[in-house]
mmCIF file of C-alpha atoms in Angstrom:
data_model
loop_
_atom_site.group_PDB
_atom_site.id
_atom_site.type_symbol
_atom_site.label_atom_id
_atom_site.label_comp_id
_atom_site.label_asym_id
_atom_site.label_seq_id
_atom_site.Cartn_x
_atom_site.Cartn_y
_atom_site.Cartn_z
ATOM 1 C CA UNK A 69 13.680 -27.285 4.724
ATOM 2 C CA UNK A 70 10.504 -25.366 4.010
ATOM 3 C CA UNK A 71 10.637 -21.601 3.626
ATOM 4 C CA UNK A 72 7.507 -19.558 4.609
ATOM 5 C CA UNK A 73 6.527 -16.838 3.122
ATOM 6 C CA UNK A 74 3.232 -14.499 2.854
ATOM 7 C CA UNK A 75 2.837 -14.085 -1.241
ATOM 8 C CA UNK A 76 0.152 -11.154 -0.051
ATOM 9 C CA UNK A 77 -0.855 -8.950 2.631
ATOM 10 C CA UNK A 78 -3.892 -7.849 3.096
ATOM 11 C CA UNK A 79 -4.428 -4.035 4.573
ATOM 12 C CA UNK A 80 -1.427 -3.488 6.635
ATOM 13 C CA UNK A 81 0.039 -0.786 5.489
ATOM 14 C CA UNK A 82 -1.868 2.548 6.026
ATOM 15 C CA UNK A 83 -1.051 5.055 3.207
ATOM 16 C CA UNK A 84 -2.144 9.511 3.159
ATOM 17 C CA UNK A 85 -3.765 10.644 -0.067
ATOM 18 C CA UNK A 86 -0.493 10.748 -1.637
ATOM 19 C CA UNK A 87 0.509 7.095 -0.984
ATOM 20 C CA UNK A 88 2.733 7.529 1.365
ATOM 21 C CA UNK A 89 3.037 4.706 3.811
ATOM 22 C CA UNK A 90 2.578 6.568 7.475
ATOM 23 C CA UNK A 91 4.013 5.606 10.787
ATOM 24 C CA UNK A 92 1.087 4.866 13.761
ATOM 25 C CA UNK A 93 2.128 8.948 14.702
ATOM 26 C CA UNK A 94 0.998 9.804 11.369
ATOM 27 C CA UNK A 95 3.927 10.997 9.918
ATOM 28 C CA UNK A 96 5.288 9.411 6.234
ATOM 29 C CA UNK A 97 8.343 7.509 6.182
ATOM 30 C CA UNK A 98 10.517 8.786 3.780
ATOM 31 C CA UNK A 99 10.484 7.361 0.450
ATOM 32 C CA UNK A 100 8.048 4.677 0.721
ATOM 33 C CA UNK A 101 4.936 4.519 -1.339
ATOM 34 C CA UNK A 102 1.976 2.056 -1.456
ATOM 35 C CA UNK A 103 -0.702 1.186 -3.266
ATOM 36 C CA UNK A 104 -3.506 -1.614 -4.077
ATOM 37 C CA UNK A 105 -3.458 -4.669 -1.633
ATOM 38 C CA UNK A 106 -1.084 -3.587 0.871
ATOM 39 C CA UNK A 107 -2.662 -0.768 1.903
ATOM 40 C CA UNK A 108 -5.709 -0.552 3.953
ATOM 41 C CA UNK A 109 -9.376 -0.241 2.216
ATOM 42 C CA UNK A 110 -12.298 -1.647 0.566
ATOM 43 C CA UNK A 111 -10.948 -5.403 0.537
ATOM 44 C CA UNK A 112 -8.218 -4.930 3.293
ATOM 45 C CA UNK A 113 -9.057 -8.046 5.629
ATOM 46 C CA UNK A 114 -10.738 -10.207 2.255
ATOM 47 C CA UNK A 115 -9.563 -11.688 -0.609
ATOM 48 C CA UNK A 116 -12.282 -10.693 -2.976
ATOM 49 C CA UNK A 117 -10.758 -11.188 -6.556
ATOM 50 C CA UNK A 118 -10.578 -8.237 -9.251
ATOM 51 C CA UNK A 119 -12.145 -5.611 -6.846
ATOM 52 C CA UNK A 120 -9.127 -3.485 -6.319
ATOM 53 C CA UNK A 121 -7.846 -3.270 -9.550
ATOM 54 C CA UNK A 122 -9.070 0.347 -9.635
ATOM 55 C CA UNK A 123 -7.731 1.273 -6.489
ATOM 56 C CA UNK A 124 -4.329 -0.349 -6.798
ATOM 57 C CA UNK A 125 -4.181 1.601 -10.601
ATOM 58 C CA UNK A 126 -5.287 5.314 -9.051
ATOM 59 C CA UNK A 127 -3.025 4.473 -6.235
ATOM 60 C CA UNK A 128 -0.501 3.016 -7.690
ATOM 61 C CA UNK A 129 -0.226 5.869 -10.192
ATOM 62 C CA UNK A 130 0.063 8.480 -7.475
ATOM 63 C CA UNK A 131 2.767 6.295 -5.331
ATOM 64 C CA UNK A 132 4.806 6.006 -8.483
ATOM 65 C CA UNK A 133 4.551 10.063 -9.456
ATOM 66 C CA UNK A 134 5.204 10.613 -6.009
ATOM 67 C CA UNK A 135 8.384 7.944 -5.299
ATOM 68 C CA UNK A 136 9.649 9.508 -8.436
ATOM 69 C CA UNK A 137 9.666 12.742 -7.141
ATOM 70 C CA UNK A 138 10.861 11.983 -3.774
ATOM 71 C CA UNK A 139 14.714 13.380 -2.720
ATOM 72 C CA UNK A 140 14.942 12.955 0.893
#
């Protein structure tokens, strides 16, 4: 048997300044951060090689301070 998998996604998560991932309310789910890729932006719905890198390092700086600070 075959398994299938997606090895990317492309824009479907929808992350606040902070990169916090946010229900369709708006509210943050607790303790989950994203960044580059898998959050919605300049290459969400296209795979266009290299031209998040910047993003996903900003980003992924800020989820990472902020999933290390997060209690509750």
């Amino acid at each position: 048997s075959k398994a299938t998998y997606a090895p990317f996604t492309l824009g479907c998560l929808h992350p606040d300044a902070e990169s916090r991932v946010l229900r369709v309310d708006g509210s943050p789910v607790p303790r989950l951060f994203a960044a580059g890729r898998t959050t919605s932006g300049i290459a969400a719905h296209n795979y266009v090689s290299g031209v998040t890198l910047g993003g996903g390092m900003f980003f992924g700086r800020r989820a990472g301070a902020g999933a290390a600070g997060a209690t509750s």
